[in-house]
Amino acid sequence: MAHLDSEAKEECLREDLKFYFMNPCEKYRARHQIPWKLGLQILKIVMVTTQLVRFGLSNQLVVAFKEENTVAFKHLFLKGYSGTDEDDYSCSVYSQEDAYESIFFALNQYHQLKNISLGTLGYGENEDNRIGLKVCKQHYKKGTMFPSNETLNIDSDIEIDCVHLGLSMYPQEWKNSSFFRLEFYRLLQVEISFHLKGIDLQTIHSRELPDCYVFHNTITFDNKAHSGKIKIFFGSEAKIEECKDLNISGSMQKNTQYILAFDAFVIVICLASLILCTRSIVLALRLRKRFLNFFLEKYKRHVCNADQWEFINGWYVLVIISDLMTIIGSVLKMEIKAKFEDLNTVAECLFSLVNGDDMFATFAQIQQKSILVWLFSRLYLYSFISLFIYMVLSLFIALITDSYDTIKKYQQNGFPKTDLQEFLKECSSKDKYQKEASPFLSCICCLRRKGSDDHLVLIN
């Protein structure tokens, strides 16, 4: 009786091992087990791809809105702006008169913004919760300079003077202020900063709720070189804020709810995939434990590490990681909107980087206004380039070369069999699991395979 129980236990183990290493189609043929994980993965690929494309197209409008507003601000507040930046700065002036005119031109344009701007713009509060312009000038503390006599007497300590100009003051009053009597020989820079608010209405055409923006604009007149040329830099940082009161009639609100429902459904699908893949790994570990105990009990030796790792499906591990990242990303997507160009630009940029094109230009164009964005961009580019150029491409070459040598050797001497393969080879009871396939699934190509192929062992 003990011998019969041992044989039944061994045969049951062989059957479970044979079934575990089948592909989804073979599992259905053997026990009519529906491949839920395979179906979920196909559905997840379709839904996540749709979600990504939708998210990219939506945020393409965000990027376009920010860039177009920056160009519009340059034309509004920079006197004589040609539409093209000069090197890394926007424009430049070469005389005191032009410098004064450029400064007061920006102040006057700000004061008349609502009468001249084509955009949906309004005045915003600065860091002090005040509406208006903040003008700061940096200059050496004191000094005298006589180039004709080659005489210089300067105190290198830097002083910073700032003044707040509200909307109640008119440009003529600003011109008469003593603050704007600049001593250019010791002037380092003049910085004009102001906040503007805007609403992106173009998202309505895409049936999305509009976003509210706060633009932190700075105009810097750089005279640090004292070369007779003052460079003018224009910087604009946009921050997306939730609109406080939106009242939009029509089908807009319903479309937003549909998008949120779709994102929630993606989370549910990924969660189901995560649970099924985790369950498969747990069952595989239990099956491995049974096999190790049986092998140790019957053959008095341990199974090699290669056979033990056969029970760990690496694809399941990758799917679990992918599901976790997708769930986190979907939750964040439902909360905020972030950095994304149009899909063609992204694909072309990444393909060029993989081929080694324009790497220096890409690094050089990364803006350094935000330390977090700059660090993330650098980390992403370094990781992407290192992964695909130095690892993936080299790995493909190594795999192809090694596989060619291995297959050539095995074709001459035969493929070696492991203990697991020898154990599975003795299994001959698979036919009793064959059942009549349903008429609906009998048309699937994988169910029309020849029965003579069932003796093949598929290695994971």
XYZ file of C-alpha atoms in Angstrom:
460
model
C 0.000 0.000 0.000
C 2.860 2.366 0.834
C 4.442 1.560 -2.532
C 1.180 2.281 -4.350
C 0.764 5.570 -2.515
C 4.302 6.551 -3.466
C 3.649 5.769 -7.127
C 0.386 7.717 -7.078
C 2.112 10.647 -5.436
C 4.879 10.542 -8.033
C 2.427 10.300 -10.916
C 0.393 13.206 -9.539
C 3.541 15.298 -9.263
C 4.482 14.499 -12.859
C 1.032 15.476 -14.067
C 1.142 18.791 -12.193
C 4.634 19.548 -13.510
C 3.629 18.668 -17.042
C 0.592 20.903 -16.796
C 2.587 23.791 -15.297
C 5.048 23.915 -18.200
C 2.302 23.917 -20.857
C 1.462 27.051 -22.775
C -2.051 28.558 -22.435
C -3.402 26.765 -25.508
C -2.147 23.397 -24.315
C -3.593 23.996 -20.860
C -6.979 24.616 -22.424
C -6.712 21.459 -24.511
C -5.706 19.449 -21.472
C -8.171 20.703 -18.837
C -10.226 23.383 -20.611
C -8.710 25.996 -18.299
C -9.454 29.444 -19.711
C -6.241 31.535 -20.061
C -7.380 34.483 -17.990
C -3.890 35.923 -17.576
C -3.257 35.931 -21.322
C -6.556 37.639 -22.031
C -5.914 40.232 -19.337
C -2.470 41.013 -20.748
C -3.881 41.582 -24.242
C -6.661 43.771 -22.852
C -4.180 45.653 -20.661
C -1.865 46.378 -23.604
C -4.744 47.865 -25.589
C -6.061 49.949 -22.694
C -2.688 51.232 -21.454
C -1.671 52.160 -25.007
C -4.940 54.047 -25.445
C -4.436 55.742 -22.080
C -0.885 56.770 -22.960
C -1.834 58.160 -26.370
C -4.760 60.047 -24.849
C -2.563 61.426 -22.092
C 0.148 62.471 -24.546
C -2.250 64.236 -26.883
C -3.861 66.018 -23.946
C -0.567 67.280 -22.566
C 0.622 68.263 -26.016
C -1.884 71.104 -25.680
C -0.298 72.053 -22.357
C 3.172 72.307 -23.904
C 1.871 74.272 -26.878
C -0.008 76.683 -24.602
C 3.076 77.376 -22.488
C 5.381 77.875 -25.461
C 2.980 80.118 -27.360
C 2.408 82.271 -24.281
C 6.162 82.662 -23.803
C 6.537 83.864 -27.386
C 3.604 86.234 -26.939
C 5.121 87.649 -23.736
C 8.404 88.355 -25.502
C 6.618 90.288 -28.225
C 4.524 92.170 -25.661
C 7.207 93.199 -23.157
C 10.478 93.338 -25.106
C 10.925 96.454 -27.220
C 12.177 95.650 -30.685
C 11.980 91.881 -30.278
C 12.564 90.308 -33.698
C 10.865 86.992 -33.007
C 14.139 85.061 -32.802
C 16.390 84.876 -29.768
C 19.978 86.043 -30.061
C 22.028 83.042 -28.899
C 20.844 82.235 -25.359
C 19.302 85.666 -24.718
C 16.291 87.338 -26.290
C 17.672 90.682 -27.492
C 20.204 93.373 -26.572
C 20.683 97.154 -26.348
C 23.785 99.273 -26.866
C 22.972 102.741 -25.503
C 21.628 104.273 -22.308
C 18.644 105.663 -24.143
C 17.736 102.248 -25.525
C 18.140 100.713 -22.074
C 15.774 103.242 -20.487
C 13.271 102.874 -23.323
C 13.307 99.083 -23.018
C 12.731 99.226 -19.254
C 9.870 101.715 -19.422
C 8.391 99.945 -22.450
C 7.987 96.777 -20.363
C 6.458 98.747 -17.475
C 4.011 100.518 -19.782
C 2.993 97.291 -21.541
C 2.279 95.669 -18.194
C 0.081 98.606 -17.178
C -1.932 98.378 -20.434
C -1.941 94.583 -20.668
C -5.717 94.099 -20.736
C -6.063 96.614 -23.575
C -3.355 95.159 -25.824
C -3.127 91.430 -25.135
C -4.949 88.902 -27.312
C -4.780 86.190 -24.663
C -7.010 85.406 -21.713
C -4.652 87.045 -19.232
C -5.052 88.789 -15.912
C -2.821 90.188 -13.183
C -1.554 87.783 -10.536
C -0.118 88.191 -7.055
C 3.619 87.936 -6.461
C 5.363 86.317 -3.504
C 4.208 89.182 -1.247
C 0.574 88.667 -2.308
C 0.666 92.009 -4.103
C -0.418 92.771 -7.646
C 2.072 94.732 -9.674
C 5.670 94.828 -10.826
C 8.735 94.212 -8.740
C 11.885 95.867 -10.029
C 15.279 95.105 -8.519
C 18.669 96.472 -9.481
C 22.085 95.165 -8.529
C 25.128 97.434 -8.501
C 28.492 97.790 -6.862
C 28.296 99.597 -3.527
C 30.323 102.593 -4.630
C 33.088 103.501 -6.991
C 34.570 105.902 -9.449
C 36.009 105.146 -12.840
C 38.105 107.244 -15.240
C 39.117 105.075 -18.217
C 40.967 107.980 -19.859
C 43.270 108.258 -16.846
C 43.319 104.482 -16.306
C 41.936 105.063 -12.802
C 39.552 102.734 -10.982
C 38.216 102.910 -7.444
C 35.449 100.396 -6.794
C 33.915 98.569 -3.816
C 33.171 95.027 -4.973
C 30.360 94.558 -2.443
C 27.017 94.255 -4.238
C 23.905 96.126 -3.201
C 20.383 95.130 -4.196
C 17.593 97.702 -4.266
C 14.011 96.731 -5.011
C 10.798 98.666 -5.492
C 7.205 97.524 -5.960
C 5.197 99.340 -8.622
C 1.445 98.850 -8.244
C -1.229 99.391 -10.832
C -2.222 102.685 -9.232
C 1.025 104.303 -10.433
C 1.230 105.448 -14.032
C 4.329 105.070 -16.264
C 5.083 108.783 -16.146
C 5.376 108.589 -12.362
C 7.784 105.698 -12.706
C 10.032 107.692 -15.030
C 10.362 110.522 -12.524
C 11.374 108.171 -9.724
C 14.965 108.454 -8.516
C 15.135 104.668 -8.464
C 15.491 104.596 -12.253
C 18.447 106.996 -12.351
C 20.919 104.286 -13.222
C 24.695 104.616 -12.944
C 25.684 102.227 -15.681
C 29.391 102.124 -14.785
C 28.559 100.244 -11.565
C 25.229 98.682 -12.593
C 25.234 94.880 -12.777
C 21.665 94.061 -13.725
C 18.056 95.196 -13.574
C 15.378 92.559 -13.061
C 11.659 93.105 -13.620
C 9.398 90.360 -12.280
C 5.640 90.031 -12.407
C 2.950 87.350 -12.276
C 0.177 86.826 -14.803
C -2.748 84.435 -14.774
C -4.296 82.754 -17.786
C -6.855 80.112 -18.731
C -6.248 77.539 -21.452
C -9.511 77.460 -23.389
C -8.255 75.305 -26.266
C -8.824 72.147 -24.197
C -12.558 72.707 -24.588
C -12.250 71.640 -28.232
C -10.796 68.350 -26.973
C -13.719 68.005 -24.551
C -11.558 68.484 -21.478
C -11.830 70.881 -18.592
C -9.655 73.999 -19.055
C -6.609 74.563 -16.872
C -5.668 77.734 -15.030
C -2.051 78.911 -15.207
C 0.147 81.247 -13.228
C 3.062 82.676 -15.229
C 6.070 83.925 -13.285
C 7.814 86.212 -15.757
C 11.198 87.866 -15.351
C 12.965 90.356 -17.622
C 16.680 90.642 -16.848
C 18.921 93.392 -18.212
C 22.398 91.916 -17.788
C 25.271 94.408 -17.639
C 27.786 92.279 -15.738
C 30.256 92.304 -18.607
C 30.286 96.145 -18.852
C 31.186 95.717 -22.506
C 28.775 98.288 -23.896
C 26.192 95.621 -24.619
C 23.332 94.828 -22.232
C 21.810 91.434 -22.842
C 18.098 91.098 -22.186
C 16.850 87.734 -20.950
C 13.175 86.831 -20.738
C 12.166 83.917 -18.529
C 8.705 82.494 -17.997
C 7.775 79.687 -15.637
C 4.243 78.346 -15.856
C 2.472 76.612 -13.005
C -0.810 74.786 -13.452
C -3.396 75.421 -10.782
C -6.869 74.093 -10.316
C -9.493 76.597 -11.381
C -11.580 77.695 -8.420
C -14.910 78.104 -10.181
C -15.725 76.455 -13.494
C -19.199 76.603 -14.955
C -19.199 74.965 -18.388
C -22.388 73.784 -19.993
C -22.680 71.020 -22.560
C -21.096 67.566 -22.662
C -17.775 68.659 -21.153
C -18.399 67.326 -17.664
C -19.601 63.975 -18.945
C -16.466 63.528 -21.081
C -14.240 64.211 -18.053
C -16.125 61.611 -16.063
C -15.666 59.107 -18.875
C -11.897 59.692 -18.845
C -11.727 59.206 -15.073
C -13.830 56.048 -15.380
C -11.501 54.732 -18.078
C -8.449 55.390 -15.882
C -10.166 53.657 -12.970
C -10.920 50.658 -15.200
C -7.238 50.496 -16.202
C -6.345 50.357 -12.504
C -8.835 47.516 -11.956
C -7.458 45.525 -14.920
C -3.860 45.998 -13.749
C -4.842 45.017 -10.210
C -6.478 41.828 -11.496
C -3.395 41.028 -13.575
C -1.201 41.672 -10.549
C -3.246 39.286 -8.398
C -3.273 36.503 -11.014
C 0.467 36.730 -11.704
C 1.257 36.796 -7.982
C -0.970 33.751 -7.505
C 0.854 31.927 -10.319
C 4.228 32.637 -8.715
C 2.996 31.415 -5.320
C 1.617 28.197 -6.856
C 4.866 27.704 -8.768
C 6.893 28.040 -5.558
C 4.663 25.472 -3.870
C 5.076 23.108 -6.817
C 8.844 23.577 -6.692
C 8.858 22.751 -3.004
C 6.952 19.517 -3.714
C 9.408 18.594 -6.448
C 12.451 19.336 -4.283
C 11.117 17.272 -1.379
C 10.205 14.370 -3.662
C 13.579 14.399 -5.394
C 15.411 14.522 -2.087
C 13.277 11.729 -0.659
C 13.535 9.360 -3.618
C 16.957 10.087 -5.101
C 18.707 11.350 -1.947
C 20.160 14.404 -3.643
C 19.325 18.063 -4.237
C 18.010 19.481 -7.484
C 20.433 21.738 -9.331
C 19.868 25.499 -9.289
C 19.076 25.591 -13.002
C 16.076 23.318 -12.512
C 14.934 25.280 -9.481
C 14.934 28.524 -11.456
C 12.752 26.874 -14.129
C 9.807 27.333 -11.782
C 10.271 31.123 -11.631
C 8.660 32.695 -14.674
C 10.541 35.921 -15.310
C 7.687 37.281 -17.395
C 5.381 37.139 -14.383
C 7.863 39.176 -12.384
C 8.081 41.796 -15.132
C 4.294 41.876 -15.472
C 3.934 42.453 -11.723
C 6.414 45.335 -11.833
C 4.659 46.760 -14.887
C 1.269 46.513 -13.173
C 2.540 48.315 -10.089
C 4.033 51.135 -12.169
C 0.885 51.405 -14.289
C -1.342 51.604 -11.220
C 0.836 54.310 -9.661
C 0.999 56.237 -12.935
C -2.761 56.026 -13.457
C -3.405 57.326 -9.952
C -1.027 60.237 -10.522
C -2.594 60.915 -13.910
C -5.972 61.215 -12.273
C -4.555 63.748 -9.824
C -2.181 65.932 -11.836
C -1.056 66.710 -15.341
C 2.729 66.988 -16.226
C 6.064 67.181 -19.087
C 4.975 65.670 -22.583
C 5.670 66.646 -26.206
C 3.757 65.273 -29.196
C 4.303 61.571 -29.885
C 6.220 62.104 -33.113
C 8.730 64.408 -31.441
C 9.238 61.992 -28.534
C 9.716 58.985 -30.822
C 12.135 60.839 -33.100
C 14.145 62.153 -30.145
C 14.503 58.744 -28.468
C 15.346 57.019 -31.766
C 18.013 59.649 -32.473
C 19.506 59.183 -29.004
C 19.692 55.397 -29.457
C 21.588 55.923 -32.713
C 23.950 58.413 -31.079
C 22.600 61.509 -32.874
C 22.154 64.942 -31.280
C 23.082 63.792 -27.784
C 25.059 66.928 -26.968
C 22.339 69.160 -28.403
C 19.720 67.380 -26.310
C 21.701 67.825 -23.102
C 22.486 71.447 -23.927
C 18.836 72.359 -24.492
C 17.646 71.064 -21.137
C 16.419 74.088 -19.233
C 18.002 74.720 -15.849
C 15.240 76.904 -14.443
C 13.933 74.103 -12.234
C 16.519 71.989 -10.420
C 14.072 69.098 -10.094
C 13.240 69.082 -13.805
C 16.904 69.418 -14.730
C 17.957 66.518 -12.482
C 15.117 64.294 -13.660
C 15.874 65.053 -17.325
C 19.576 64.339 -16.880
C 18.893 61.121 -14.968
C 16.389 59.964 -17.576
C 18.691 60.699 -20.515
C 21.734 59.090 -18.895
C 19.706 56.006 -17.962
C 18.112 55.733 -21.402
C 21.353 56.131 -23.309
C 23.286 53.789 -21.003
C 20.568 51.153 -21.095
C 19.978 51.037 -24.831
C 23.394 51.882 -26.268
C 25.762 50.274 -23.784
C 23.608 47.370 -22.564
C 20.717 46.383 -24.818
C 22.501 46.649 -28.164
C 25.625 44.975 -26.784
C 23.457 42.318 -25.138
C 21.773 41.507 -28.449
C 25.134 41.027 -30.122
C 26.390 38.842 -27.253
C 23.207 36.724 -27.230
C 23.269 36.168 -30.964
C 26.948 35.178 -30.922
C 26.605 32.924 -27.881
C 23.418 31.292 -29.159
C 25.036 30.571 -32.499
C 27.999 28.860 -30.845
C 25.777 26.910 -28.447
C 23.365 25.685 -31.121
C 26.232 24.725 -33.401
C 27.781 22.677 -30.590
C 24.503 21.013 -29.603
C 23.672 20.115 -33.198
C 26.876 18.151 -33.307
C 26.749 16.514 -29.873
C 23.027 16.612 -29.040
C 21.118 18.714 -26.524
C 21.691 17.703 -22.883
C 18.693 16.892 -20.717
C 18.298 18.057 -17.144
C 16.822 16.125 -14.256
C 13.530 17.975 -14.657
C 13.290 17.075 -18.340
C 14.097 13.428 -17.628
C 11.448 13.363 -14.934
C 8.806 14.916 -17.174
C 9.686 12.568 -20.010
C 8.343 9.634 -18.038
C 4.892 11.184 -17.822
C 2.432 9.315 -20.032
C -0.895 10.142 -18.476
C -1.587 13.445 -20.185
C -4.080 11.920 -22.608
C -6.622 11.312 -19.860
C -6.980 15.099 -19.462
C -8.065 15.488 -23.056
C -11.667 16.604 -23.249
C -13.955 17.558 -26.042
C -13.294 21.173 -26.976
C -16.205 23.569 -27.153
C -17.473 24.433 -30.662
C -16.716 28.099 -30.083
C -13.037 27.563 -29.339
C -12.486 24.692 -31.769
C -11.781 27.193 -34.537
C -8.776 28.672 -32.691
C -5.564 27.786 -34.447
C -3.827 26.559 -31.311
C -6.556 23.914 -30.828
C -5.974 22.437 -34.293
C -2.440 21.302 -33.490
C -1.624 17.674 -34.081
C -1.839 15.336 -31.161
C 1.566 13.949 -32.090
C 3.135 17.196 -30.859
C 1.965 16.682 -27.283
C 5.097 14.790 -26.308
C 7.212 17.931 -26.829
C 8.479 19.506 -23.605
C 8.375 23.301 -23.558
C 11.100 24.781 -21.416
C 10.128 28.053 -19.679
